[in-house]
Each structure stands twice: as structure tokens, then as C-alpha cells.
Amino acid sequence: MTMPFYVAPEQVMKDRAEYAQKGIARGRSLVACVYADGILVVAENPSRSLHKVSEIYDRIAFAGVGKYNEFDQLRVAGVRHADTKGFAFSREDVDARSLANLYAQFLGQVFTHEMKPLEVEILVAELGVDGKSDQLYHIAYEGTITDEDRFAVLGGETETISDRVAEAYQDDWALDAALRATVAALAGPDRTLEPGDLEVAVLARAHGRRAFRRLAHDELAELLGGGRKSSPRGSRAAGPGTAGPASSGTTDSDGGPLRSE
Amino acid sequence: MGLPLFPPGEDPGPSFAALIRLSDPNRPVPAPTDANRGTVPAVAHGTTVVALRFADGVVMAGDRRATEGNIIAHRAMEKVFPADRHSAVAIAGAAGPAVEMVKLFQTQLEHYEKVEGVALSLEGKANQLGQMVREHLPMAMQGLVVVPLFCGFDLRTGEGRIFTYDVTGGHFEEADYAATGSGGRDARTTIKLGWQAELGRDDSIELAVRALYEAADEDSATGGPDLVRGIFPVVATVTAAGYQRLEEDEVAQSFTALVQRRSLGGGVGGGGS
């Protein structure tokens, strides 16, 4: 086989985009949405220890889908950036917008200049205080940045999930309602996600300085359970073992053995 | 600044101190040389802080006075800080570098917790603070001594623990109580006379308050309750529920009661409560 001397830039970009999209679509999706007291992030993730959602700073959370090692490296860089900035200046000077821009620059740089693009999609969420609104920055593998103020969906099959979330979305809804709707949107009509399949965290105004908190298994079961009793039992629950698309060993933390059921 | 990414060999890991050393190599203060050796002009010094164990955890308290030589530099300085959710740090010594050290320590604990996903053990936190005190040694040699006091609730053993430090960063675990700063000796004696195993929350707070009162009574650099301006020492507890600073009112009441008892007793000492 001979190496081609010239490949059109369009073709190079297209190939890279396709490669990255494929990698991201292999993993499971994630939804973040604004609710009455803060921001809710729900990820389909059976692992208890390899997190997709984490704390960056007082009011800033990070979430990633795709290749675990790649988005985790970005997460740590984000913590370092935020802590350094807060230490050098003041805690209130740390904002999500500048961090999201840095991520976008980095992802764009890697996408155009490196052999392999990063197979990740990330979200930087910032809780609004003092009259500022909550902000969700969605950054794609090639550095495209979009800001949302209601909800964001990351991962494969985002369109169908987005449609489901958009349909259920209500302004200023309570945490349990938002959680049930986002979990249902992630699951789709054919399966049910159990607390053991989910990683859920919130940025809540009531938590004081560090707004980030993970919802424990019990808490999750309780919040989800409230609605399940009243909802029509139209969909048969699929066993947790059969849930989700076939996962690839190289893509994030899917298929982890730490399932609790 | 760009995104702080490092090649594997240079990665600072979960250490915030190592991270800022990489981004600003001039940050550690240079050791004294013949050129820069000299007397440091008077800077504010913080004075007396105490910590004692009680049934649910630890009580920590510190007066509010900072002095520059024989001058009162600040009347409302704070010397007791939360280090993280389950620990507290109090400082005595040169106020500027001490507050800077606390800020670095707080950031370090939070940074570690976020990067690693779990908080350091209490022992690990105490060790970290020791390293920071040791790195400060060149400045201590120039007279800017910082001596912290560290305490916390150990989630593994379910009890409060107290650590004291010396200028070299050596740290020692104290059994039941500790005090440092210029009035530390008087404060320690007061606690020694009143301490019992399994003290209740209110009794231990009363004892900490009394210790600071006695220290202020004997040591000119330690500030007592300032009834005129309404400035009272900072008192905090660290228990399983976390760091909790007492409301100003509760501290004020405790001091007012103590002052009244003393006045009734003829204004002289005598441990009775």
C-alpha cells in the first residue's frame, strides 16, 4: 500500500470528526439540567469510583463523556486552573466561562494539529448566584462551545434524548421531578435505569460555599421511587445487566464490575 | 494562562504547593544570604490560640489581638480558620506569612480532595501542614516565626485529635489539649486544671474561654474580651458534623458570665467557675 501524497483538508477533518464521534457514541450519555435550587447532572455510569461528574470549584462542576482517561485529564487541568486562579486572585474571580474557553481552545488545538482528536465531549456547569443565571457550557470534541441555560445532553444519540428532555422540561421544577424526567429521557421508552446504573450530582445554592454534592444510592432511590409508584407501568423494566448499548472496553468506565445489584 | 497540562514526568500530582512551584518558581522565599540578611521591620504578630478535646470532638479558640512590638496592630484579627470540613487550624506568630500559610493549606486540602476524589486522612493533613511550616524555616530564621496548631475530627477513629508544631515543621500529637503563642503557657495551665475526660460541649467551650481570659490577664500581647467594642475571641468546634464556628452571641455570653463571676469574687483569680 502506498501513502497518498495529498489529502484534501476537508477529508482529513471529516475523518477525524467521524473517528471522534464514533468513540463518543460508544459510551453512554449524560444529561444536565437546571432546576429550582441549582443544577442537576445525571450520567449513566455503573461505576462507583470512576466518575463522569466532578467538582471543579465552589460553584463549578465538570462532566465528561467518551474516553475516561482523556476527559479525566481535562478535569484535573480544570481543578488546577481554578485553584491556581482562586489562590492568586480571589475565589469569586474563578468563573466557568474562562475555563470553558480554555477547554474549547485546547480541544480545537488537538483536533486540528494532532494525529488523533480527543474522543470526549465535556460540560462545564456554573451555578448562578447574586441574580446571575445558571450556565451550562457544552464543549464538543473539536472545540465547538455552546452555552445553554436550560439543559444539555452529551454523548451518543443526543438528539432523541434532547427531544425527550425538551418535552418534559419545566421552568423551576423540583429536584425529584427533574431527576425522574432526565433519568426517563436517558433510559428511553424501552428500559428503566436503576439507582445503581446512575451517577448523579447537583450544584445547589443551599449547600453553602462548595455547592457540589453527589447524591448517594439511597437518596437516589428515594427521589426516583416517589414518581415510579404513580407513573403508569407502561414500560417493562429491563434488567440492569442488559441496559445500555454494547460497551467497548476502551471507552470510559462502562461495563464496570462495581454494580450494586 | 493556558490550560495547566503537564507531561507525565512533570505532573505535580494532587499537590497544590508543587503546582504553584511549577507555575511560579520564584515563589518560595529565598534563604537568607549575607546580602539580604538584616533585621526585618516590626510586623504584626498573632498571639494565643488553644485547642482541647471533648466528648464529641475538639474545641479551638483564639484571641483577636495582633501586636507590633508594644503596639496593638489589630484588635479584630482572626486566628482560627476551618482547614476543611473536618479540621481546623489556628495560628500564632507573624501574621502575614501565617495567614498566607493557612490559605495555602486550605487550598491544598481542597485541591487534593478534588483531584483524588477522596479527602486526606487527618494524619495526612497534619503532615502536610508540617511540610509547609518546614518550608517556611528560612523566613522563621529571619524572625518571622509561624507556629500553627492543628486539630480535627478523625472520621476513621471517630474522635478529635490535636497536633502541635515547632518552627522546623516537627509535629506532635497532643493527648488532650494544647496551646501556643505568647500567652500559651497560662492558657495551657488553665486548661490543665480544668480538663476532664469526656467534657460536654458547653463545659469545654467554657474552659477554652477561661483559658484565653487567663492568658490575656497575664500576657500583654493577648487580647481579652473587648466589652467596649464588642469584640470577642473566635471559638469553633470540630465534630462529626464538621467545623462549626460559634455565634458571636454565644461567645459573648460565655465571656460576660465569666467576667461577672470574677467581679463577684472580688476581681481576683481563683479557678472557681
Short mmCIF file of N, CA, C and O in Angstrom, two decimals, chain A residues 55-58 73-75 77 79-81 83-85 87 91 102-103 106 209-210, chain B residues 1-6 11-13 16 19-20 100 103-104 107 110-111 113-115:
data_model
loop_
_atom_site.label_atom_id
_atom_site.label_comp_id
_atom_site.label_asym_id
_atom_site.label_seq_id
_atom_site.Cartn_x
_atom_site.Cartn_y
_atom_site.Cartn_z
N GLU A 55 -16.43 17.80 40.89
CA GLU A 55 -16.37 19.19 41.34
C GLU A 55 -15.11 19.85 40.79
O GLU A 55 -14.03 19.28 40.82
N ILE A 56 -15.27 21.08 40.28
CA ILE A 56 -14.10 21.85 39.86
C ILE A 56 -13.80 22.93 40.90
O ILE A 56 -12.69 23.10 41.36
N TYR A 57 -14.83 23.67 41.26
CA TYR A 57 -14.63 24.77 42.20
C TYR A 57 -15.94 25.01 42.94
O TYR A 57 -16.90 24.27 42.77
N ASP A 58 -15.96 26.07 43.75
CA ASP A 58 -17.11 26.32 44.62
C ASP A 58 -18.47 26.16 43.91
O ASP A 58 -19.35 25.51 44.41
N GLN A 73 -8.20 13.74 32.41
CA GLN A 73 -7.03 14.64 32.32
C GLN A 73 -7.51 16.09 32.22
O GLN A 73 -6.94 16.99 32.84
N LEU A 74 -8.58 16.30 31.46
CA LEU A 74 -9.14 17.65 31.33
C LEU A 74 -9.74 18.12 32.65
O LEU A 74 -9.63 19.29 33.02
N ARG A 75 -10.37 17.20 33.36
CA ARG A 75 -10.96 17.55 34.67
C ARG A 75 -9.87 18.03 35.63
O ARG A 75 -10.01 19.09 36.27
N ALA A 77 -6.95 19.22 34.93
CA ALA A 77 -6.44 20.51 34.47
C ALA A 77 -7.38 21.63 34.89
O ALA A 77 -6.94 22.72 35.26
N VAL A 79 -9.39 21.64 37.56
CA VAL A 79 -9.23 21.87 39.00
C VAL A 79 -7.99 22.70 39.25
O VAL A 79 -7.99 23.65 40.04
N ARG A 80 -6.92 22.37 38.53
CA ARG A 80 -5.66 23.11 38.71
C ARG A 80 -5.81 24.56 38.30
O ARG A 80 -5.35 25.47 39.00
N HIS A 81 -6.46 24.76 37.17
CA HIS A 81 -6.66 26.14 36.69
C HIS A 81 -7.47 26.94 37.71
O HIS A 81 -7.10 28.05 38.09
N ASP A 83 -8.12 26.34 40.98
CA ASP A 83 -7.48 26.54 42.28
C ASP A 83 -6.34 27.56 42.20
O ASP A 83 -6.17 28.38 43.11
N THR A 84 -5.58 27.52 41.11
CA THR A 84 -4.48 28.48 40.96
C THR A 84 -5.03 29.89 40.85
O THR A 84 -4.52 30.83 41.46
N LYS A 85 -6.09 30.01 40.06
CA LYS A 85 -6.68 31.34 39.86
C LYS A 85 -7.28 31.88 41.16
O LYS A 85 -7.07 33.03 41.52
N PHE A 87 -6.41 31.10 44.14
CA PHE A 87 -5.34 31.36 45.10
C PHE A 87 -4.64 32.68 44.77
O PHE A 87 -4.34 33.48 45.66
N ARG A 91 -11.56 34.00 45.33
CA ARG A 91 -12.45 32.89 44.99
C ARG A 91 -13.54 33.32 44.02
O ARG A 91 -13.96 32.56 43.17
N LEU A 102 -10.95 27.90 27.74
CA LEU A 102 -9.66 27.20 27.71
C LEU A 102 -9.82 25.78 27.19
O LEU A 102 -9.02 25.29 26.40
N TYR A 103 -10.87 25.12 27.68
CA TYR A 103 -11.15 23.76 27.20
C TYR A 103 -11.39 23.77 25.70
O TYR A 103 -10.88 22.92 24.96
N PHE A 106 -8.19 24.23 23.80
CA PHE A 106 -7.36 23.03 23.84
C PHE A 106 -7.91 21.94 22.91
O PHE A 106 -7.18 21.34 22.13
N ARG A 209 -20.70 27.39 50.47
CA ARG A 209 -19.61 27.75 49.56
C ARG A 209 -19.37 26.68 48.50
O ARG A 209 -19.34 26.98 47.31
N ARG A 210 -19.16 25.44 48.93
CA ARG A 210 -18.94 24.38 47.95
C ARG A 210 -20.28 23.76 47.60
O ARG A 210 -20.82 22.94 48.33
N MET B 1 -3.44 32.75 30.95
CA MET B 1 -2.79 31.46 31.16
C MET B 1 -3.56 30.35 30.45
O MET B 1 -4.77 30.41 30.34
N GLY B 2 -2.83 29.38 29.95
CA GLY B 2 -3.46 28.27 29.25
C GLY B 2 -3.92 27.20 30.20
O GLY B 2 -3.83 27.35 31.42
N LEU B 3 -4.42 26.13 29.63
CA LEU B 3 -4.87 25.02 30.47
C LEU B 3 -3.65 24.34 31.09
O LEU B 3 -2.72 23.97 30.38
N PRO B 4 -3.59 24.21 32.43
CA PRO B 4 -2.38 23.64 33.04
C PRO B 4 -2.29 22.12 32.84
O PRO B 4 -2.76 21.36 33.66
N LEU B 5 -1.68 21.73 31.72
CA LEU B 5 -1.47 20.30 31.45
C LEU B 5 0.03 20.03 31.50
O LEU B 5 0.82 20.88 31.09
N PHE B 6 0.40 18.88 32.03
CA PHE B 6 1.82 18.58 32.18
C PHE B 6 2.14 17.23 31.56
O PHE B 6 1.33 16.33 31.62
N ASP B 11 4.28 15.94 36.06
CA ASP B 11 2.98 16.17 36.66
C ASP B 11 3.09 16.37 38.17
O ASP B 11 3.71 15.56 38.85
N PRO B 12 2.53 17.45 38.69
CA PRO B 12 2.66 17.69 40.13
C PRO B 12 1.74 16.82 40.98
O PRO B 12 1.79 16.91 42.21
N GLY B 13 0.92 15.99 40.37
CA GLY B 13 0.03 15.13 41.15
C GLY B 13 -0.99 15.94 41.90
O GLY B 13 -1.36 17.03 41.46
N PHE B 16 -1.00 20.91 45.55
CA PHE B 16 -1.18 22.27 45.07
C PHE B 16 0.11 23.07 45.22
O PHE B 16 0.46 23.88 44.36
N LEU B 19 2.24 22.37 42.40
CA LEU B 19 1.68 23.01 41.20
C LEU B 19 2.08 24.47 41.09
O LEU B 19 2.55 24.92 40.04
N ILE B 20 1.94 25.23 42.20
CA ILE B 20 2.30 26.63 42.08
C ILE B 20 3.82 26.82 42.01
O ILE B 20 4.28 27.79 41.45
N GLU B 100 -1.11 33.63 55.10
CA GLU B 100 -0.77 33.09 53.78
C GLU B 100 -0.63 31.56 53.85
O GLU B 100 -1.10 30.84 52.98
N LYS B 103 -4.00 29.96 54.03
CA LYS B 103 -4.67 29.99 52.72
C LYS B 103 -4.13 28.88 51.82
O LYS B 103 -4.88 28.17 51.15
N LEU B 104 -2.82 28.72 51.84
CA LEU B 104 -2.19 27.66 51.03
C LEU B 104 -2.63 26.29 51.53
O LEU B 104 -2.94 25.40 50.74
N THR B 107 -6.25 25.59 50.54
CA THR B 107 -6.33 25.28 49.11
C THR B 107 -5.77 23.89 48.83
O THR B 107 -6.32 23.13 48.05
N GLU B 110 -8.27 21.13 49.82
CA GLU B 110 -9.40 21.05 48.89
C GLU B 110 -8.92 20.54 47.53
O GLU B 110 -9.61 19.74 46.87
N HIS B 111 -7.75 20.99 47.11
CA HIS B 111 -7.19 20.58 45.83
C HIS B 111 -6.98 19.07 45.80
O HIS B 111 -7.37 18.39 44.86
N GLU B 113 -8.46 16.84 47.62
CA GLU B 113 -9.76 16.17 47.67
C GLU B 113 -10.41 16.14 46.28
O GLU B 113 -10.99 15.13 45.87
N LYS B 114 -10.29 17.24 45.55
CA LYS B 114 -10.94 17.30 44.24
C LYS B 114 -10.20 16.47 43.21
O LYS B 114 -10.81 15.75 42.43
N VAL B 115 -8.86 16.54 43.23
CA VAL B 115 -8.09 15.80 42.22
C VAL B 115 -8.19 14.29 42.48
O VAL B 115 -8.42 13.51 41.57
#
